[in-house]
Amino acid sequence: MVTDVAPRTSALPHPPRRLPLLGDVVGVHPSTPVQDSIALSRELGPIFERVVLGRQYVLVSGADLAGELCDEERFVKHVSPAIEGLRSIGGDGLFTAHSYEPNWRKAHDLLRPAFAQSAMRSYHRIMLDVASDLVAHWRALSTVDVSSDMTKLTLDTIGRTGFSYSFDSFTRDTPHPFVDAMVGVLSHNQRREFIPIPWLANLVFRKADRTNAENQLFLEQVLDDIVRTRRDSASPGTTGTSELLDIMLDAARDSTNPNALDEVNIRQQILTFLIAGHETTSGALSFALYYLAQNRHILDAARAEVDEVWGSETPTFEKIPKLRLVRRILDETLRLWPTAPAFAREAREDTVIGGFHEMKKGDWAFVLIPGLHRDPVWGQDPEKFDPDRFLSAAVRARPGHVYKPWGTGERACIGRQFAIHEAVLVLGTILQQFEFSVEPSYRLQIEERLTLMPKNFELSVSVRK
């Protein structure tokens, strides 16, 4: 729940040392709000509040309370302040749209076929090609920057599969400038949210706002180049392919299609998929490699599975879901560090959650997913990395609402199956092709930029014999 004026009196727990006017700012940092909130949830319980400069936030990590917030009859997606800040570039794209905006439903219905089974088959070959680029890159190295290389891989994958556009990530000496601009925009919006008073934020971020405007302009130029490249290469008439961009352009040419999007929104959807389609998956792959490097027995078992199912061959589409342990490793990784770490839910009508916390129509609360994924329902040692939590019997024994790395309800991630297929394929390929290890002294550091990513994480790699 958030207001831009003094919050209503609340009986919810809150951090100690609340200051007049400033609120709960002692011991928190604008670059680590998620990690700070996880620590607070351990101290304050399954629901608590924070007030910063008059703005009130309600954060929920308890399984029962989260289950209520996931009730589609009572709650709907809320566009939180940090996401609202991204509307300057994302507009009413799939991720940044309010549920009442018509372009969200139109785009969702229009683009669903792009993630059907038949479409996924067409993406498989491109995913293999990009994974091969990663393999060639790592074969020439002994130490790799994991997060950087996973970002290169996932950016090129969504660029090539969705828009027939290559960022040439593995032929560049430095990352494509799109990455720097995107990270700059995401980080800027997160920092700016920390000061909810507009005039004060404008003063504090005057210089940073100029840099952010330059980054946004560059992103818009990339979008123009993507659309122009696709139009120049396409034959006249309907393409009939499952590419995201082709689907949108074909619909725009069809005056009878009720889900046709205008050109501005098409660009906003492209940006949505470029950011959401690669930023979260690159983080998931990076965290998964960290946990594999830290748990040698799990790494060995996963590699044995790849050797048994794939052998030394290039995997077919059908062989990706047969890596069941690799999939469980991915699921457990996203339990511990869901790369999109929170979602906000807004009350459709006046209601009460937990039998005690009143919410008026329009009030909202954050579901803190890393906290939810550490609820006691997960057992006595929720910090332990244990892929067996996702064996079929264990999954059936838990309520469905306790695992939410993809969001919830009708606004859950539309590209979930795409991301899972890509991540399992890439993890399997790395296990098939490389030995790898992490420096024993490395301690996991997490960079927050709306999404989560391991920081300064390197692996020593060598080609398997």
Short mmCIF file of C-alpha atoms in Angstrom, two decimals:
data_model
loop_
_atom_site.label_atom_id
_atom_site.label_comp_id
_atom_site.label_asym_id
_atom_site.label_seq_id
_atom_site.Cartn_x
_atom_site.Cartn_y
_atom_site.Cartn_z
CA MET A 1 0.00 0.00 0.00
CA VAL A 2 1.38 3.42 -0.83
CA THR A 3 0.26 6.96 -0.40
CA ASP A 4 2.00 10.20 -1.25
CA VAL A 5 0.83 11.83 1.98
CA ALA A 6 1.10 10.80 5.60
CA PRO A 7 -0.06 7.16 5.89
CA ARG A 8 -3.07 6.06 7.86
CA THR A 9 -2.40 4.85 11.37
CA SER A 10 -1.34 1.24 11.12
CA ALA A 11 -0.87 -1.57 13.62
CA LEU A 12 1.66 -3.29 11.36
CA PRO A 13 5.22 -3.86 12.58
CA HIS A 14 7.79 -1.43 11.22
CA PRO A 15 11.57 -0.96 11.49
CA PRO A 16 12.89 0.54 14.72
CA ARG A 17 14.25 4.09 14.86
CA ARG A 18 11.56 5.67 12.72
CA LEU A 19 12.46 9.33 12.23
CA PRO A 20 10.08 12.28 12.03
CA LEU A 21 9.42 13.33 8.40
CA LEU A 22 12.05 10.95 7.00
CA GLY A 23 10.45 7.72 8.25
CA ASP A 24 12.18 4.33 8.08
CA VAL A 25 15.44 5.31 6.44
CA VAL A 26 17.94 4.23 9.10
CA GLY A 27 19.85 1.15 8.01
CA VAL A 28 18.50 1.00 4.46
CA HIS A 29 20.19 1.86 1.20
CA PRO A 30 18.63 2.81 -2.16
CA SER A 31 20.85 0.29 -3.98
CA THR A 32 19.74 -2.73 -1.89
CA PRO A 33 16.01 -2.35 -1.11
CA VAL A 34 15.21 -6.03 -1.74
CA GLN A 35 17.99 -7.38 0.47
CA ASP A 36 17.13 -4.82 3.16
CA SER A 37 13.48 -5.90 3.01
CA ILE A 38 14.37 -9.60 3.27
CA ALA A 39 16.37 -8.84 6.42
CA LEU A 40 13.47 -6.82 7.83
CA SER A 41 11.00 -9.63 7.14
CA ARG A 42 13.09 -11.94 9.32
CA GLU A 43 12.86 -9.45 12.18
CA LEU A 44 9.34 -8.09 11.73
CA GLY A 45 7.38 -11.09 10.49
CA PRO A 46 5.24 -12.03 7.49
CA ILE A 47 3.75 -8.54 6.99
CA PHE A 48 5.25 -5.17 7.89
CA GLU A 49 5.30 -1.58 6.75
CA ARG A 50 7.95 0.92 5.80
CA VAL A 51 7.39 4.65 5.52
CA VAL A 52 9.83 6.74 3.51
CA LEU A 53 9.30 10.51 3.26
CA GLY A 54 5.57 10.14 3.82
CA ARG A 55 5.09 7.24 1.44
CA GLN A 56 3.88 4.01 3.01
CA TYR A 57 4.76 0.55 1.74
CA VAL A 58 3.24 -2.69 2.97
CA LEU A 59 5.41 -5.77 2.35
CA VAL A 60 4.18 -9.34 2.60
CA SER A 61 6.37 -12.43 2.76
CA GLY A 62 4.15 -14.92 4.60
CA ALA A 63 2.67 -17.74 2.55
CA ASP A 64 -0.91 -17.43 3.81
CA LEU A 65 -1.04 -13.67 3.31
CA ALA A 66 0.55 -13.94 -0.14
CA GLY A 67 -2.04 -16.55 -1.03
CA GLU A 68 -4.78 -14.04 -0.29
CA LEU A 69 -3.10 -11.34 -2.38
CA CYS A 70 -2.88 -13.78 -5.29
CA ASP A 71 -6.66 -14.21 -5.29
CA GLU A 72 -7.72 -12.78 -8.67
CA GLU A 73 -11.26 -12.19 -7.41
CA ARG A 74 -10.06 -9.79 -4.73
CA PHE A 75 -6.83 -8.35 -6.11
CA VAL A 76 -5.34 -7.19 -9.39
CA LYS A 77 -1.86 -6.18 -10.51
CA HIS A 78 -0.74 -2.79 -9.27
CA VAL A 79 1.86 -0.78 -11.18
CA SER A 80 4.24 0.08 -8.34
CA PRO A 81 6.20 3.37 -8.24
CA ALA A 82 9.39 1.85 -9.69
CA ILE A 83 7.44 0.31 -12.57
CA GLU A 84 5.51 3.54 -13.03
CA GLY A 85 8.86 5.24 -13.61
CA LEU A 86 9.54 2.87 -16.51
CA ARG A 87 6.38 3.96 -18.31
CA SER A 88 8.40 6.81 -19.77
CA ILE A 89 9.95 4.19 -22.05
CA GLY A 90 7.60 1.17 -21.69
CA GLY A 91 4.30 3.03 -21.90
CA ASP A 92 1.39 0.60 -21.75
CA GLY A 93 3.50 -2.37 -22.79
CA LEU A 94 2.77 -5.79 -21.31
CA PHE A 95 4.88 -5.25 -18.19
CA THR A 96 4.21 -1.59 -17.42
CA ALA A 97 0.53 -1.37 -18.38
CA HIS A 98 -2.28 -0.99 -15.91
CA SER A 99 -4.73 -3.87 -16.21
CA TYR A 100 -7.52 -1.49 -17.25
CA GLU A 101 -5.55 -0.21 -20.26
CA PRO A 102 -6.83 -1.85 -23.47
CA ASN A 103 -3.39 -2.30 -25.05
CA TRP A 104 -2.44 -4.80 -22.35
CA ARG A 105 -5.26 -7.20 -23.24
CA LYS A 106 -4.80 -6.65 -26.98
CA ALA A 107 -1.08 -7.37 -26.84
CA HIS A 108 -1.55 -10.38 -24.56
CA ASP A 109 -4.11 -11.98 -26.87
CA LEU A 110 -2.16 -11.05 -30.00
CA LEU A 111 1.19 -12.40 -28.80
CA ARG A 112 0.10 -15.58 -27.01
CA PRO A 113 0.65 -17.68 -30.18
CA ALA A 114 4.29 -16.56 -30.17
CA PHE A 115 4.81 -18.76 -27.11
CA ALA A 116 2.83 -21.80 -28.24
CA GLN A 117 4.53 -25.16 -28.69
CA SER A 118 4.85 -24.75 -32.47
CA ALA A 119 6.51 -21.37 -32.05
CA MET A 120 8.89 -22.70 -29.43
CA ARG A 121 10.07 -25.33 -31.88
CA SER A 122 11.03 -22.62 -34.35
CA TYR A 123 13.00 -20.78 -31.65
CA HIS A 124 14.95 -23.88 -30.64
CA ARG A 125 17.44 -23.72 -33.52
CA ILE A 126 18.18 -20.06 -32.84
CA MET A 127 18.71 -20.77 -29.15
CA LEU A 128 21.18 -23.51 -30.11
CA ASP A 129 23.03 -21.09 -32.40
CA VAL A 130 23.41 -18.49 -29.66
CA ALA A 131 24.48 -21.15 -27.17
CA SER A 132 27.11 -22.21 -29.71
CA ASP A 133 28.36 -18.62 -29.80
CA LEU A 134 28.77 -18.76 -26.02
CA VAL A 135 30.64 -22.08 -26.26
CA ALA A 136 33.04 -20.69 -28.86
CA HIS A 137 33.61 -17.61 -26.70
CA TRP A 138 34.35 -19.64 -23.57
CA ARG A 139 36.62 -22.07 -25.40
CA ALA A 140 39.05 -19.21 -25.94
CA LEU A 141 39.10 -18.21 -22.26
CA SER A 142 40.17 -19.61 -18.91
CA THR A 143 38.18 -17.16 -16.76
CA VAL A 144 34.75 -15.80 -17.65
CA ASP A 145 32.57 -12.98 -16.34
CA VAL A 146 29.40 -15.00 -15.85
CA SER A 147 26.77 -12.29 -15.50
CA SER A 148 28.15 -10.33 -18.45
CA ASP A 149 28.23 -13.38 -20.71
CA MET A 150 24.77 -14.58 -19.68
CA THR A 151 23.48 -11.09 -20.48
CA LYS A 152 25.09 -11.25 -23.92
CA LEU A 153 23.56 -14.65 -24.55
CA THR A 154 20.01 -13.85 -23.48
CA LEU A 155 19.97 -10.46 -25.21
CA ASP A 156 20.98 -12.02 -28.52
CA THR A 157 18.51 -14.87 -28.02
CA ILE A 158 15.48 -12.61 -27.60
CA GLY A 159 16.76 -10.27 -30.32
CA ARG A 160 17.14 -13.04 -32.88
CA THR A 161 14.07 -15.11 -31.97
CA GLY A 162 11.66 -12.25 -31.45
CA PHE A 163 12.82 -9.65 -33.93
CA SER A 164 15.37 -11.21 -36.35
CA TYR A 165 17.85 -8.72 -34.92
CA SER A 166 21.33 -9.57 -33.76
CA PHE A 167 23.21 -7.53 -31.19
CA ASP A 168 26.42 -9.37 -32.23
CA SER A 169 27.17 -9.75 -28.55
CA PHE A 170 29.95 -12.30 -28.85
CA THR A 171 31.84 -10.53 -31.63
CA ARG A 172 32.17 -7.27 -29.70
CA ASP A 173 35.06 -6.37 -27.43
CA THR A 174 32.60 -4.66 -25.07
CA PRO A 175 28.90 -5.26 -24.39
CA HIS A 176 26.42 -3.73 -26.79
CA PRO A 177 25.64 -0.16 -25.61
CA PHE A 178 21.99 -1.22 -25.32
CA VAL A 179 22.99 -3.11 -22.16
CA ASP A 180 24.60 -0.08 -20.51
CA ALA A 181 21.66 2.14 -21.43
CA MET A 182 19.15 -0.42 -20.16
CA VAL A 183 21.00 -0.98 -16.86
CA GLY A 184 21.27 2.78 -16.45
CA VAL A 185 17.52 3.27 -16.90
CA LEU A 186 16.58 0.40 -14.57
CA SER A 187 19.01 1.50 -11.85
CA HIS A 188 18.01 5.16 -12.15
CA ASN A 189 14.33 4.36 -11.68
CA GLN A 190 15.06 2.26 -8.61
CA ARG A 191 17.16 5.00 -7.00
CA ARG A 192 14.64 7.70 -7.87
CA GLU A 193 11.83 5.77 -6.18
CA PHE A 194 13.65 6.21 -2.89
CA ILE A 195 12.66 9.91 -2.90
CA PRO A 196 8.90 10.01 -3.49
CA ILE A 197 8.61 13.82 -3.24
CA PRO A 198 8.71 15.02 -6.89
CA TRP A 199 10.35 18.42 -6.38
CA LEU A 200 13.02 16.96 -4.10
CA ALA A 201 13.70 14.06 -6.49
CA ASN A 202 14.02 16.52 -9.37
CA LEU A 203 16.57 18.48 -7.38
CA VAL A 204 18.59 15.51 -6.16
CA PHE A 205 18.59 13.70 -9.52
CA ARG A 206 18.97 16.71 -11.82
CA LYS A 207 22.24 15.49 -13.35
CA ALA A 208 21.22 11.81 -13.28
CA ASP A 209 17.94 12.68 -15.01
CA ARG A 210 19.88 14.15 -17.94
CA THR A 211 21.92 10.95 -18.25
CA ASN A 212 18.72 8.93 -18.00
CA ALA A 213 17.15 10.96 -20.81
CA GLU A 214 20.19 10.22 -22.99
CA ASN A 215 19.89 6.51 -22.20
CA GLN A 216 16.19 6.54 -23.06
CA LEU A 217 16.90 8.28 -26.36
CA PHE A 218 19.47 5.64 -27.25
CA LEU A 219 17.03 2.83 -26.44
CA GLU A 220 14.46 4.47 -28.72
CA GLN A 221 17.04 4.61 -31.51
CA VAL A 222 17.72 0.88 -31.10
CA LEU A 223 13.98 0.17 -31.34
CA ASP A 224 13.74 2.24 -34.54
CA ASP A 225 16.66 0.29 -36.00
CA ILE A 226 15.02 -3.05 -35.11
CA VAL A 227 11.74 -2.13 -36.80
CA ARG A 228 13.49 -0.62 -39.83
CA THR A 229 15.74 -3.67 -40.26
CA ARG A 230 12.77 -6.05 -40.09
CA ARG A 231 10.70 -4.03 -42.53
CA ASP A 232 13.58 -3.74 -45.00
CA SER A 233 14.16 -7.50 -44.94
CA ALA A 234 10.53 -8.61 -45.10
CA SER A 235 8.67 -9.46 -48.27
CA PRO A 236 5.47 -7.56 -48.96
CA GLY A 237 2.37 -9.07 -47.39
CA THR A 238 1.84 -11.25 -44.40
CA THR A 239 4.88 -13.16 -43.22
CA GLY A 240 2.94 -15.83 -41.33
CA THR A 241 5.82 -16.44 -38.92
CA SER A 242 5.67 -16.69 -35.15
CA GLU A 243 8.18 -13.91 -34.51
CA LEU A 244 6.91 -11.33 -32.05
CA LEU A 245 7.66 -8.41 -34.35
CA ASP A 246 6.14 -10.06 -37.41
CA ILE A 247 2.95 -10.81 -35.50
CA MET A 248 2.64 -7.18 -34.43
CA LEU A 249 3.49 -5.74 -37.84
CA ASP A 250 1.13 -8.12 -39.63
CA ALA A 251 -1.71 -7.18 -37.28
CA ALA A 252 -1.01 -3.47 -37.80
CA ARG A 253 -1.43 -3.97 -41.57
CA ASP A 254 -4.76 -5.76 -41.06
CA SER A 255 -7.52 -3.19 -40.57
CA THR A 256 -9.92 -5.92 -39.39
CA ASN A 257 -7.73 -7.22 -36.55
CA PRO A 258 -9.22 -6.05 -33.22
CA ASN A 259 -5.90 -6.61 -31.45
CA ALA A 260 -3.79 -4.47 -33.79
CA LEU A 261 -1.32 -2.21 -31.98
CA ASP A 262 -0.24 1.24 -33.11
CA GLU A 263 3.39 1.92 -34.00
CA VAL A 264 4.21 3.60 -30.69
CA ASN A 265 2.94 0.62 -28.71
CA ILE A 266 4.76 -1.84 -30.98
CA ARG A 267 8.01 -0.14 -30.03
CA GLN A 268 7.03 -0.26 -26.36
CA GLN A 269 6.31 -3.98 -26.62
CA ILE A 270 9.67 -4.58 -28.29
CA LEU A 271 11.45 -2.81 -25.46
CA THR A 272 9.41 -4.75 -22.90
CA PHE A 273 10.50 -8.07 -24.38
CA LEU A 274 14.11 -6.99 -24.85
CA ILE A 275 14.39 -6.02 -21.19
CA ALA A 276 12.13 -8.60 -19.52
CA GLY A 277 13.08 -11.32 -22.01
CA HIS A 278 16.77 -11.21 -21.26
CA GLU A 279 17.41 -9.46 -17.95
CA THR A 280 15.60 -11.99 -15.78
CA THR A 281 16.85 -15.10 -17.60
CA SER A 282 20.46 -13.94 -17.55
CA GLY A 283 20.21 -13.48 -13.79
CA ALA A 284 18.64 -16.91 -13.33
CA LEU A 285 21.40 -18.59 -15.35
CA SER A 286 24.11 -16.72 -13.43
CA PHE A 287 22.69 -17.67 -10.04
CA ALA A 288 22.26 -21.29 -11.18
CA LEU A 289 25.92 -21.50 -12.21
CA TYR A 290 26.92 -20.04 -8.86
CA TYR A 291 24.98 -22.69 -6.94
CA LEU A 292 26.29 -25.49 -9.16
CA ALA A 293 29.85 -24.31 -8.60
CA GLN A 294 29.22 -24.28 -4.83
CA ASN A 295 27.61 -27.76 -4.75
CA ARG A 296 29.90 -30.18 -6.51
CA HIS A 297 27.75 -33.25 -5.89
CA ILE A 298 24.76 -31.58 -7.56
CA LEU A 299 26.94 -30.41 -10.44
CA ASP A 300 28.25 -33.95 -10.99
CA ALA A 301 24.73 -35.40 -10.92
CA ALA A 302 23.48 -32.79 -13.39
CA ARG A 303 26.38 -33.44 -15.75
CA ALA A 304 25.72 -37.18 -15.56
CA GLU A 305 22.11 -36.52 -16.54
CA VAL A 306 23.20 -34.44 -19.54
CA ASP A 307 25.64 -37.17 -20.62
CA GLU A 308 22.93 -39.80 -20.36
CA VAL A 309 20.15 -37.87 -22.11
CA TRP A 310 22.13 -35.86 -24.69
CA GLY A 311 25.42 -37.68 -24.96
CA SER A 312 27.79 -35.62 -27.10
CA GLU A 313 25.09 -34.68 -29.60
CA THR A 314 23.36 -31.38 -30.18
CA PRO A 315 20.02 -31.75 -28.37
CA THR A 316 16.75 -31.86 -30.25
CA PHE A 317 13.76 -29.86 -29.06
CA GLU A 318 12.26 -32.94 -27.39
CA LYS A 319 15.39 -33.61 -25.31
CA ILE A 320 15.38 -30.30 -23.45
CA PRO A 321 12.54 -31.13 -21.01
CA LYS A 322 14.11 -34.56 -20.37
CA LEU A 323 16.80 -32.83 -18.27
CA ARG A 324 14.62 -33.08 -15.17
CA LEU A 325 17.38 -32.46 -12.62
CA VAL A 326 18.64 -29.44 -14.57
CA ARG A 327 15.10 -28.08 -14.54
CA ARG A 328 14.87 -28.63 -10.77
CA ILE A 329 18.17 -26.78 -10.37
CA LEU A 330 16.67 -23.84 -12.25
CA ASP A 331 13.49 -23.96 -10.14
CA GLU A 332 15.46 -24.05 -6.88
CA THR A 333 17.66 -21.19 -8.09
CA LEU A 334 14.56 -19.09 -8.73
CA ARG A 335 13.26 -20.00 -5.30
CA LEU A 336 16.30 -18.58 -3.56
CA TRP A 337 16.82 -15.61 -5.90
CA PRO A 338 13.80 -14.90 -8.08
CA THR A 339 15.30 -12.41 -10.49
CA ALA A 340 12.08 -10.39 -10.61
CA PRO A 341 11.87 -10.19 -6.81
CA ALA A 342 8.48 -8.63 -6.10
CA PHE A 343 5.05 -7.93 -7.51
CA ALA A 344 2.38 -5.56 -6.28
CA ARG A 345 -1.30 -6.38 -5.77
CA GLU A 346 -4.14 -3.86 -5.51
CA ALA A 347 -7.46 -4.41 -3.74
CA ARG A 348 -10.43 -4.44 -6.13
CA GLU A 349 -12.76 -3.57 -3.24
CA ASP A 350 -12.45 -2.95 0.51
CA THR A 351 -11.14 -6.13 2.08
CA VAL A 352 -9.13 -7.61 4.95
CA ILE A 353 -6.12 -9.94 4.72
CA GLY A 354 -4.88 -12.20 7.47
CA GLY A 355 -8.05 -11.44 9.43
CA PHE A 356 -6.59 -8.14 10.70
CA HIS A 357 -5.07 -5.88 8.01
CA GLU A 358 -7.69 -3.70 6.39
CA MET A 359 -7.21 -2.60 2.79
CA LYS A 360 -9.43 -0.04 1.13
CA LYS A 361 -10.23 -0.25 -2.56
CA GLY A 362 -7.08 0.83 -4.42
CA ASP A 363 -4.70 0.07 -1.53
CA TRP A 364 -1.87 -2.22 -2.50
CA ALA A 365 0.92 -4.33 -1.06
CA PHE A 366 4.17 -5.83 -2.29
CA VAL A 367 4.63 -9.59 -2.28
CA LEU A 368 8.32 -9.94 -1.44
CA ILE A 369 9.07 -13.12 -3.37
CA PRO A 370 12.46 -14.05 -1.81
CA GLY A 371 10.75 -13.78 1.59
CA LEU A 372 7.78 -15.87 0.43
CA HIS A 373 10.22 -18.47 -0.91
CA ARG A 374 11.81 -18.68 2.56
CA ASP A 375 8.54 -19.14 4.43
CA PRO A 376 8.51 -22.04 6.97
CA VAL A 377 6.42 -24.04 4.49
CA TRP A 378 9.74 -24.71 2.71
CA GLY A 379 11.20 -26.56 5.69
CA GLN A 380 13.70 -25.93 8.47
CA ASP A 381 16.60 -24.77 6.30
CA PRO A 382 15.12 -22.60 3.52
CA GLU A 383 18.51 -21.00 2.76
CA LYS A 384 19.95 -24.35 1.68
CA PHE A 385 20.16 -25.01 -2.06
CA ASP A 386 18.26 -28.27 -2.57
CA PRO A 387 16.78 -29.07 -6.02
CA ASP A 388 14.93 -32.05 -4.50
CA ARG A 389 12.40 -29.53 -3.17
CA PHE A 390 11.01 -29.72 -6.71
CA LEU A 391 10.58 -33.46 -6.96
CA SER A 392 6.99 -34.13 -8.00
CA ALA A 393 5.87 -35.43 -4.60
CA ALA A 394 7.30 -32.39 -2.81
CA VAL A 395 5.64 -29.97 -5.23
CA ARG A 396 2.27 -31.68 -4.79
CA ALA A 397 2.59 -31.42 -1.01
CA ARG A 398 2.89 -27.60 -1.07
CA PRO A 399 0.23 -25.01 -1.82
CA GLY A 400 0.63 -23.58 -5.31
CA HIS A 401 0.81 -19.98 -4.14
CA VAL A 402 4.10 -20.41 -2.23
CA TYR A 403 6.24 -20.41 -5.41
CA LYS A 404 5.85 -17.30 -7.54
CA PRO A 405 9.02 -16.45 -9.52
CA TRP A 406 6.91 -15.69 -12.60
CA GLY A 407 4.38 -13.42 -10.91
CA THR A 408 0.76 -14.40 -10.52
CA GLY A 409 -2.62 -14.52 -12.22
CA GLU A 410 -3.38 -13.20 -15.68
CA ARG A 411 -0.44 -10.79 -15.45
CA ALA A 412 2.11 -13.55 -14.86
CA CYS A 413 5.06 -13.74 -17.27
CA ILE A 414 3.79 -14.51 -20.78
CA GLY A 415 7.23 -15.79 -21.80
CA ARG A 416 7.69 -18.29 -18.99
CA GLN A 417 8.01 -21.38 -21.22
CA PHE A 418 10.41 -19.52 -23.52
CA ALA A 419 12.65 -18.64 -20.56
CA ILE A 420 12.56 -22.16 -19.11
CA HIS A 421 13.43 -23.79 -22.45
CA GLU A 422 16.28 -21.35 -23.04
CA ALA A 423 17.70 -21.67 -19.52
CA VAL A 424 17.62 -25.49 -19.44
CA LEU A 425 19.18 -25.63 -22.91
CA VAL A 426 22.00 -23.27 -21.90
CA LEU A 427 22.72 -24.92 -18.55
CA GLY A 428 22.75 -28.32 -20.24
CA THR A 429 25.11 -27.05 -22.95
CA ILE A 430 27.56 -25.62 -20.40
CA LEU A 431 27.51 -28.87 -18.41
CA GLN A 432 28.04 -30.85 -21.61
CA GLN A 433 30.94 -28.73 -22.86
CA PHE A 434 32.83 -27.37 -19.84
CA GLU A 435 34.37 -28.04 -16.47
CA PHE A 436 34.03 -24.98 -14.24
CA SER A 437 34.77 -23.82 -10.72
CA VAL A 438 34.55 -20.68 -8.63
CA GLU A 439 37.28 -19.08 -6.54
CA PRO A 440 36.79 -20.46 -3.00
CA SER A 441 37.01 -16.99 -1.49
CA TYR A 442 34.12 -15.62 -3.55
CA ARG A 443 31.07 -14.62 -1.54
CA LEU A 444 27.82 -14.02 -3.36
CA GLN A 445 27.12 -10.34 -3.92
CA ILE A 446 23.86 -9.23 -5.47
CA GLU A 447 23.29 -6.26 -7.71
CA GLU A 448 19.78 -4.82 -7.64
CA ARG A 449 18.43 -2.91 -10.65
CA LEU A 450 14.75 -3.84 -10.38
CA THR A 451 15.98 -7.33 -11.26
CA LEU A 452 18.63 -9.27 -9.34
CA MET A 453 22.02 -10.40 -10.65
CA PRO A 454 25.21 -11.85 -9.09
CA LYS A 455 27.92 -9.21 -8.91
CA ASN A 456 31.62 -9.71 -9.68
CA PHE A 457 31.01 -13.41 -10.27
CA GLU A 458 33.66 -15.21 -12.34
CA LEU A 459 34.22 -18.86 -13.18
CA SER A 460 37.36 -20.70 -14.17
CA VAL A 461 36.45 -22.78 -17.22
CA SER A 462 38.08 -25.50 -19.27
CA VAL A 463 36.84 -27.63 -22.12
CA ARG A 464 35.71 -31.11 -21.08
CA LYS A 465 37.83 -33.94 -22.36
#
